[in-house]
Amino acid sequence: MKKTILSICIFFIFVCRPLAADHLLAAEAPEDLYATAAILMDGSNQRVLFGKEETTELPMASTTKIMTCLYALEHGNLSDKVTFSSTAVSAPKVHLGASEGDQFLLSDLLYALMLESYNDVAIAIAEHISGSVEDFCLAMTEQARSYGCYHTSFETPNGLDSDNHYTTCTDLAIITCHALTNKEFRAIIHETSYTIKEISSG
């Protein structure tokens, strides 16, 4: 399997220039903002410039993968061989479509995770790093706590809905600030396309 993956979205915009930040802080909040919750945060100092329900706990969907990627970068080896289990290959779409036993480099799977948001890839990474999805999600939650994110709980590595899977706009922005300090994370999200190929087939 050889697959070219394309980046299709941008997660956040962070304001880094103090003058621009001050200008935005003084601006009136848009009355017609459709989003249930939103935040604008200065990435240099985590100052909130604008917020709407920014401390409300909500499902985080595929933005979960920001922490999944960051945790894998910090606790895995990019040259590791990741094997897809029966659990991983049974993940719902959107997915890479790997078969049980297929192997890929962790480095390649992180591009697939962030550029295409593959659900099966997230599970394969979680199982590889921590041995199980449950242990991986517990470790991500503990890491979020270390950032001061006390209103975030991970129960899936891919963001599929689950009762104990939630965050707030504020916590998610803080997590993303930490992710953007990681040079490998920045390299991944700056790519517009990337080709991956399995090492071996199951």
PDB file of C-alpha atoms in Angstrom:
ATOM      1  CA  MET A   1       0.000   0.000   0.000  1.00  0.00           C
ATOM      2  CA  LYS A   2       1.378   3.350  -1.080  1.00  0.00           C
ATOM      3  CA  LYS A   3      -0.663   6.389  -0.228  1.00  0.00           C
ATOM      4  CA  THR A   4      -0.245  10.118  -0.683  1.00  0.00           C
ATOM      5  CA  ILE A   5      -1.971  12.139   1.998  1.00  0.00           C
ATOM      6  CA  LEU A   6      -3.010  15.772   1.746  1.00  0.00           C
ATOM      7  CA  SER A   7      -3.445  18.401   4.401  1.00  0.00           C
ATOM      8  CA  ILE A   8      -6.993  19.749   4.303  1.00  0.00           C
ATOM      9  CA  CYS A   9      -7.375  21.975   7.365  1.00  0.00           C
ATOM     10  CA  ILE A  10      -5.688  24.429   9.715  1.00  0.00           C
ATOM     11  CA  PHE A  11      -6.377  23.964  13.430  1.00  0.00           C
ATOM     12  CA  PHE A  12      -5.627  27.297  15.087  1.00  0.00           C
ATOM     13  CA  ILE A  13      -4.328  30.799  14.476  1.00  0.00           C
ATOM     14  CA  PHE A  14      -2.067  32.172  17.188  1.00  0.00           C
ATOM     15  CA  VAL A  15      -1.248  35.838  17.495  1.00  0.00           C
ATOM     16  CA  CYS A  16       2.440  36.335  18.272  1.00  0.00           C
ATOM     17  CA  ARG A  17       2.959  40.057  17.807  1.00  0.00           C
ATOM     18  CA  PRO A  18       2.103  42.137  20.886  1.00  0.00           C
ATOM     19  CA  LEU A  19       0.721  45.036  18.882  1.00  0.00           C
ATOM     20  CA  ALA A  20      -1.600  42.788  16.930  1.00  0.00           C
ATOM     21  CA  ALA A  21      -2.645  41.070  20.138  1.00  0.00           C
ATOM     22  CA  ASP A  22      -3.490  44.358  21.841  1.00  0.00           C
ATOM     23  CA  HIS A  23      -5.501  45.427  18.826  1.00  0.00           C
ATOM     24  CA  LEU A  24      -7.518  42.223  18.837  1.00  0.00           C
ATOM     25  CA  LEU A  25      -8.036  42.399  22.581  1.00  0.00           C
ATOM     26  CA  ALA A  26      -9.620  45.798  22.180  1.00  0.00           C
ATOM     27  CA  ALA A  27     -11.871  44.653  19.362  1.00  0.00           C
ATOM     28  CA  GLU A  28     -15.523  43.914  20.035  1.00  0.00           C
ATOM     29  CA  ALA A  29     -16.590  40.284  20.083  1.00  0.00           C
ATOM     30  CA  PRO A  30     -18.464  39.289  16.910  1.00  0.00           C
ATOM     31  CA  GLU A  31     -22.149  39.053  17.775  1.00  0.00           C
ATOM     32  CA  ASP A  32     -22.902  36.636  14.941  1.00  0.00           C
ATOM     33  CA  LEU A  33     -20.209  34.081  15.799  1.00  0.00           C
ATOM     34  CA  TYR A  34     -21.863  30.747  14.968  1.00  0.00           C
ATOM     35  CA  ALA A  35     -19.544  28.467  16.963  1.00  0.00           C
ATOM     36  CA  THR A  36     -20.812  27.049  20.251  1.00  0.00           C
ATOM     37  CA  ALA A  37     -17.450  27.908  21.815  1.00  0.00           C
ATOM     38  CA  ALA A  38     -14.359  29.703  20.564  1.00  0.00           C
ATOM     39  CA  ILE A  39     -11.082  31.184  21.715  1.00  0.00           C
ATOM     40  CA  LEU A  40      -8.321  33.404  20.399  1.00  0.00           C
ATOM     41  CA  MET A  41      -5.122  32.959  22.380  1.00  0.00           C
ATOM     42  CA  ASP A  42      -1.758  34.685  22.172  1.00  0.00           C
ATOM     43  CA  GLY A  43       0.569  31.742  21.583  1.00  0.00           C
ATOM     44  CA  SER A  44       3.565  33.499  23.116  1.00  0.00           C
ATOM     45  CA  ASN A  45       2.093  33.832  26.612  1.00  0.00           C
ATOM     46  CA  GLN A  46      -1.249  31.957  26.537  1.00  0.00           C
ATOM     47  CA  ARG A  47      -3.185  35.164  27.108  1.00  0.00           C
ATOM     48  CA  VAL A  48      -6.824  34.881  26.070  1.00  0.00           C
ATOM     49  CA  LEU A  49      -7.695  37.668  23.629  1.00  0.00           C
ATOM     50  CA  PHE A  50     -11.235  36.570  22.923  1.00  0.00           C
ATOM     51  CA  GLY A  51     -13.421  33.835  24.304  1.00  0.00           C
ATOM     52  CA  LYS A  52     -16.923  32.500  23.911  1.00  0.00           C
ATOM     53  CA  GLU A  53     -17.869  29.691  26.311  1.00  0.00           C
ATOM     54  CA  GLU A  54     -14.141  29.002  26.402  1.00  0.00           C
ATOM     55  CA  THR A  55     -14.293  27.123  29.706  1.00  0.00           C
ATOM     56  CA  THR A  56     -17.273  24.922  28.792  1.00  0.00           C
ATOM     57  CA  GLU A  57     -16.485  21.207  28.595  1.00  0.00           C
ATOM     58  CA  LEU A  58     -17.359  19.893  25.131  1.00  0.00           C
ATOM     59  CA  PRO A  59     -16.497  16.932  22.865  1.00  0.00           C
ATOM     60  CA  MET A  60     -13.200  17.636  21.093  1.00  0.00           C
ATOM     61  CA  ALA A  61     -13.613  15.459  17.981  1.00  0.00           C
ATOM     62  CA  SER A  62     -10.519  15.159  15.774  1.00  0.00           C
ATOM     63  CA  THR A  63      -8.632  17.939  17.546  1.00  0.00           C
ATOM     64  CA  THR A  64      -7.864  15.066  19.942  1.00  0.00           C
ATOM     65  CA  LYS A  65      -5.171  14.079  17.458  1.00  0.00           C
ATOM     66  CA  ILE A  66      -3.091  17.122  18.406  1.00  0.00           C
ATOM     67  CA  MET A  67      -2.346  15.487  21.756  1.00  0.00           C
ATOM     68  CA  THR A  68      -2.123  12.006  20.216  1.00  0.00           C
ATOM     69  CA  CYS A  69       0.598  13.248  17.880  1.00  0.00           C
ATOM     70  CA  LEU A  70       2.438  15.233  20.537  1.00  0.00           C
ATOM     71  CA  TYR A  71       2.429  12.369  23.036  1.00  0.00           C
ATOM     72  CA  ALA A  72       3.679   9.919  20.389  1.00  0.00           C
ATOM     73  CA  LEU A  73       6.485  12.288  19.398  1.00  0.00           C
ATOM     74  CA  GLU A  74       7.581  12.687  23.016  1.00  0.00           C
ATOM     75  CA  HIS A  75       7.278   9.051  24.058  1.00  0.00           C
ATOM     76  CA  GLY A  76       7.911   7.076  20.877  1.00  0.00           C
ATOM     77  CA  ASN A  77      10.729   6.596  18.402  1.00  0.00           C
ATOM     78  CA  LEU A  78      10.094   7.862  14.883  1.00  0.00           C
ATOM     79  CA  SER A  79      11.881   4.826  13.425  1.00  0.00           C
ATOM     80  CA  ASP A  80       9.634   2.390  15.338  1.00  0.00           C
ATOM     81  CA  LYS A  81       7.670  -0.162  13.315  1.00  0.00           C
ATOM     82  CA  VAL A  82       3.963   0.033  14.180  1.00  0.00           C
ATOM     83  CA  THR A  83       1.810  -3.037  13.566  1.00  0.00           C
ATOM     84  CA  PHE A  84      -1.934  -2.700  12.966  1.00  0.00           C
ATOM     85  CA  SER A  85      -4.038  -4.852  15.271  1.00  0.00           C
ATOM     86  CA  SER A  86      -7.541  -6.181  14.676  1.00  0.00           C
ATOM     87  CA  THR A  87      -8.811  -3.357  16.885  1.00  0.00           C
ATOM     88  CA  ALA A  88      -7.057  -0.711  14.806  1.00  0.00           C
ATOM     89  CA  VAL A  89      -8.241  -2.026  11.433  1.00  0.00           C
ATOM     90  CA  SER A  90     -11.856  -2.124  12.664  1.00  0.00           C
ATOM     91  CA  ALA A  91     -11.915   1.641  13.313  1.00  0.00           C
ATOM     92  CA  PRO A  92     -14.608   3.528  11.391  1.00  0.00           C
ATOM     93  CA  LYS A  93     -13.949   5.876   8.506  1.00  0.00           C
ATOM     94  CA  VAL A  94     -12.054   8.068   7.923  1.00  0.00           C
ATOM     95  CA  HIS A  95      -9.280   5.465   7.905  1.00  0.00           C
ATOM     96  CA  LEU A  96      -6.089   4.441   6.152  1.00  0.00           C
ATOM     97  CA  GLY A  97      -7.549   1.061   5.326  1.00  0.00           C
ATOM     98  CA  ALA A  98      -4.598  -1.033   6.532  1.00  0.00           C
ATOM     99  CA  SER A  99      -5.008  -4.767   7.119  1.00  0.00           C
ATOM    100  CA  GLU A 100      -4.266  -6.584  10.348  1.00  0.00           C
ATOM    101  CA  GLY A 101      -0.514  -7.171  10.617  1.00  0.00           C
ATOM    102  CA  ASP A 102       0.469  -4.358   8.253  1.00  0.00           C
ATOM    103  CA  GLN A 103       3.477  -2.409   9.492  1.00  0.00           C
ATOM    104  CA  PHE A 104       4.412   1.235   9.005  1.00  0.00           C
ATOM    105  CA  LEU A 105       7.039   3.539  10.433  1.00  0.00           C
ATOM    106  CA  LEU A 106       5.745   5.638  13.307  1.00  0.00           C
ATOM    107  CA  SER A 107       7.061   8.734  11.535  1.00  0.00           C
ATOM    108  CA  ASP A 108       4.889   8.010   8.489  1.00  0.00           C
ATOM    109  CA  LEU A 109       1.814   7.298  10.575  1.00  0.00           C
ATOM    110  CA  LEU A 110       2.099  10.649  12.343  1.00  0.00           C
ATOM    111  CA  TYR A 111       1.810  12.383   8.972  1.00  0.00           C
ATOM    112  CA  ALA A 112      -1.218  10.218   8.159  1.00  0.00           C
ATOM    113  CA  LEU A 113      -2.694  11.083  11.549  1.00  0.00           C
ATOM    114  CA  MET A 114      -2.368  14.841  11.201  1.00  0.00           C
ATOM    115  CA  LEU A 115      -2.798  15.356   7.465  1.00  0.00           C
ATOM    116  CA  GLU A 116      -5.736  12.995   6.906  1.00  0.00           C
ATOM    117  CA  SER A 117      -7.083  12.436  10.446  1.00  0.00           C
ATOM    118  CA  TYR A 118      -7.224   8.648  10.093  1.00  0.00           C
ATOM    119  CA  ASN A 119      -9.037   6.936  12.965  1.00  0.00           C
ATOM    120  CA  ASP A 120      -7.329   3.552  12.548  1.00  0.00           C
ATOM    121  CA  VAL A 121      -3.903   5.200  12.585  1.00  0.00           C
ATOM    122  CA  ALA A 122      -4.666   6.856  15.932  1.00  0.00           C
ATOM    123  CA  ILE A 123      -5.515   3.486  17.485  1.00  0.00           C
ATOM    124  CA  ALA A 124      -2.439   1.795  16.025  1.00  0.00           C
ATOM    125  CA  ILE A 125      -0.224   4.553  17.438  1.00  0.00           C
ATOM    126  CA  ALA A 126      -1.891   4.392  20.858  1.00  0.00           C
ATOM    127  CA  GLU A 127      -1.477   0.619  21.104  1.00  0.00           C
ATOM    128  CA  HIS A 128       2.140   0.840  19.988  1.00  0.00           C
ATOM    129  CA  ILE A 129       3.126   3.567  22.444  1.00  0.00           C
ATOM    130  CA  SER A 130       1.266   2.398  25.555  1.00  0.00           C
ATOM    131  CA  GLY A 131       0.148  -1.156  24.880  1.00  0.00           C
ATOM    132  CA  SER A 132      -3.549  -0.290  24.870  1.00  0.00           C
ATOM    133  CA  VAL A 133      -5.883   2.531  23.949  1.00  0.00           C
ATOM    134  CA  GLU A 134      -6.967   2.816  27.576  1.00  0.00           C
ATOM    135  CA  ASP A 135      -3.435   3.264  28.928  1.00  0.00           C
ATOM    136  CA  PHE A 136      -2.553   5.705  26.151  1.00  0.00           C
ATOM    137  CA  CYS A 137      -5.588   7.885  26.868  1.00  0.00           C
ATOM    138  CA  LEU A 138      -4.888   7.836  30.601  1.00  0.00           C
ATOM    139  CA  ALA A 139      -1.313   8.965  29.908  1.00  0.00           C
ATOM    140  CA  MET A 140      -2.533  11.773  27.623  1.00  0.00           C
ATOM    141  CA  THR A 141      -4.960  12.940  30.292  1.00  0.00           C
ATOM    142  CA  GLU A 142      -2.182  12.992  32.875  1.00  0.00           C
ATOM    143  CA  GLN A 143       0.045  14.968  30.514  1.00  0.00           C
ATOM    144  CA  ALA A 144      -2.739  17.485  29.924  1.00  0.00           C
ATOM    145  CA  ARG A 145      -3.032  17.878  33.698  1.00  0.00           C
ATOM    146  CA  SER A 146       0.685  18.672  33.828  1.00  0.00           C
ATOM    147  CA  TYR A 147      -0.041  21.608  31.480  1.00  0.00           C
ATOM    148  CA  GLY A 148      -2.733  22.876  33.834  1.00  0.00           C
ATOM    149  CA  CYS A 149      -5.580  21.501  31.709  1.00  0.00           C
ATOM    150  CA  TYR A 150      -7.911  20.212  34.428  1.00  0.00           C
ATOM    151  CA  HIS A 151     -11.046  20.189  32.286  1.00  0.00           C
ATOM    152  CA  THR A 152      -9.741  17.727  29.689  1.00  0.00           C
ATOM    153  CA  SER A 153     -10.224  13.970  29.640  1.00  0.00           C
ATOM    154  CA  PHE A 154      -9.151  11.596  26.872  1.00  0.00           C
ATOM    155  CA  GLU A 155     -10.955   8.310  26.302  1.00  0.00           C
ATOM    156  CA  THR A 156     -10.166   7.801  22.615  1.00  0.00           C
ATOM    157  CA  PRO A 157      -6.993   8.658  20.655  1.00  0.00           C
ATOM    158  CA  ASN A 158      -8.936   9.709  17.567  1.00  0.00           C
ATOM    159  CA  GLY A 159     -11.736  11.864  18.975  1.00  0.00           C
ATOM    160  CA  LEU A 160     -14.715   9.600  18.363  1.00  0.00           C
ATOM    161  CA  ASP A 161     -17.482  10.468  20.823  1.00  0.00           C
ATOM    162  CA  SER A 162     -17.246   8.882  24.247  1.00  0.00           C
ATOM    163  CA  ASP A 163     -18.822   9.779  27.592  1.00  0.00           C
ATOM    164  CA  ASN A 164     -15.538  10.682  29.286  1.00  0.00           C
ATOM    165  CA  HIS A 165     -13.905  12.410  26.317  1.00  0.00           C
ATOM    166  CA  TYR A 166     -14.005  16.196  26.473  1.00  0.00           C
ATOM    167  CA  THR A 167     -12.035  19.420  26.719  1.00  0.00           C
ATOM    168  CA  THR A 168     -12.553  23.176  26.735  1.00  0.00           C
ATOM    169  CA  CYS A 169     -11.429  25.760  24.209  1.00  0.00           C
ATOM    170  CA  THR A 170      -8.963  27.097  26.771  1.00  0.00           C
ATOM    171  CA  ASP A 171      -7.440  23.687  27.518  1.00  0.00           C
ATOM    172  CA  LEU A 172      -7.245  22.769  23.844  1.00  0.00           C
ATOM    173  CA  ALA A 173      -5.504  26.033  23.010  1.00  0.00           C
ATOM    174  CA  ILE A 174      -2.966  25.424  25.808  1.00  0.00           C
ATOM    175  CA  ILE A 175      -2.318  21.885  24.544  1.00  0.00           C
ATOM    176  CA  THR A 176      -1.786  23.266  21.057  1.00  0.00           C
ATOM    177  CA  CYS A 177       0.654  25.873  22.392  1.00  0.00           C
ATOM    178  CA  HIS A 178       2.722  23.029  23.846  1.00  0.00           C
ATOM    179  CA  ALA A 179       2.495  21.059  20.604  1.00  0.00           C
ATOM    180  CA  LEU A 180       3.772  24.007  18.592  1.00  0.00           C
ATOM    181  CA  THR A 181       6.944  24.115  20.678  1.00  0.00           C
ATOM    182  CA  ASN A 182       7.826  20.657  19.302  1.00  0.00           C
ATOM    183  CA  LYS A 183       9.807  20.987  16.067  1.00  0.00           C
ATOM    184  CA  GLU A 184       8.710  17.586  14.743  1.00  0.00           C
ATOM    185  CA  PHE A 185       5.063  18.512  15.300  1.00  0.00           C
ATOM    186  CA  ARG A 186       5.556  21.793  13.441  1.00  0.00           C
ATOM    187  CA  ALA A 187       7.257  19.980  10.559  1.00  0.00           C
ATOM    188  CA  ILE A 188       4.334  17.573  10.230  1.00  0.00           C
ATOM    189  CA  ILE A 189       1.580  20.192  10.178  1.00  0.00           C
ATOM    190  CA  HIS A 190       3.515  22.395   7.746  1.00  0.00           C
ATOM    191  CA  GLU A 191       3.452  19.685   5.066  1.00  0.00           C
ATOM    192  CA  THR A 192       0.757  19.839   2.413  1.00  0.00           C
ATOM    193  CA  SER A 193       1.264  16.270   1.177  1.00  0.00           C
ATOM    194  CA  TYR A 194       3.236  13.201   2.184  1.00  0.00           C
ATOM    195  CA  THR A 195       3.607   9.715   0.723  1.00  0.00           C
ATOM    196  CA  ILE A 196       3.691   6.688   3.011  1.00  0.00           C
ATOM    197  CA  LYS A 197       4.299   3.019   2.275  1.00  0.00           C
ATOM    198  CA  GLU A 198       3.900  -0.029   4.457  1.00  0.00           C
ATOM    199  CA  ILE A 199       7.046  -1.863   5.568  1.00  0.00           C
ATOM    200  CA  SER A 200       5.356  -5.258   5.428  1.00  0.00           C
ATOM    201  CA  SER A 201       1.878  -6.643   4.854  1.00  0.00           C
ATOM    202  CA  GLY A 202      -0.053  -8.834   7.276  1.00  0.00           C
TER     203      GLY A 202
END
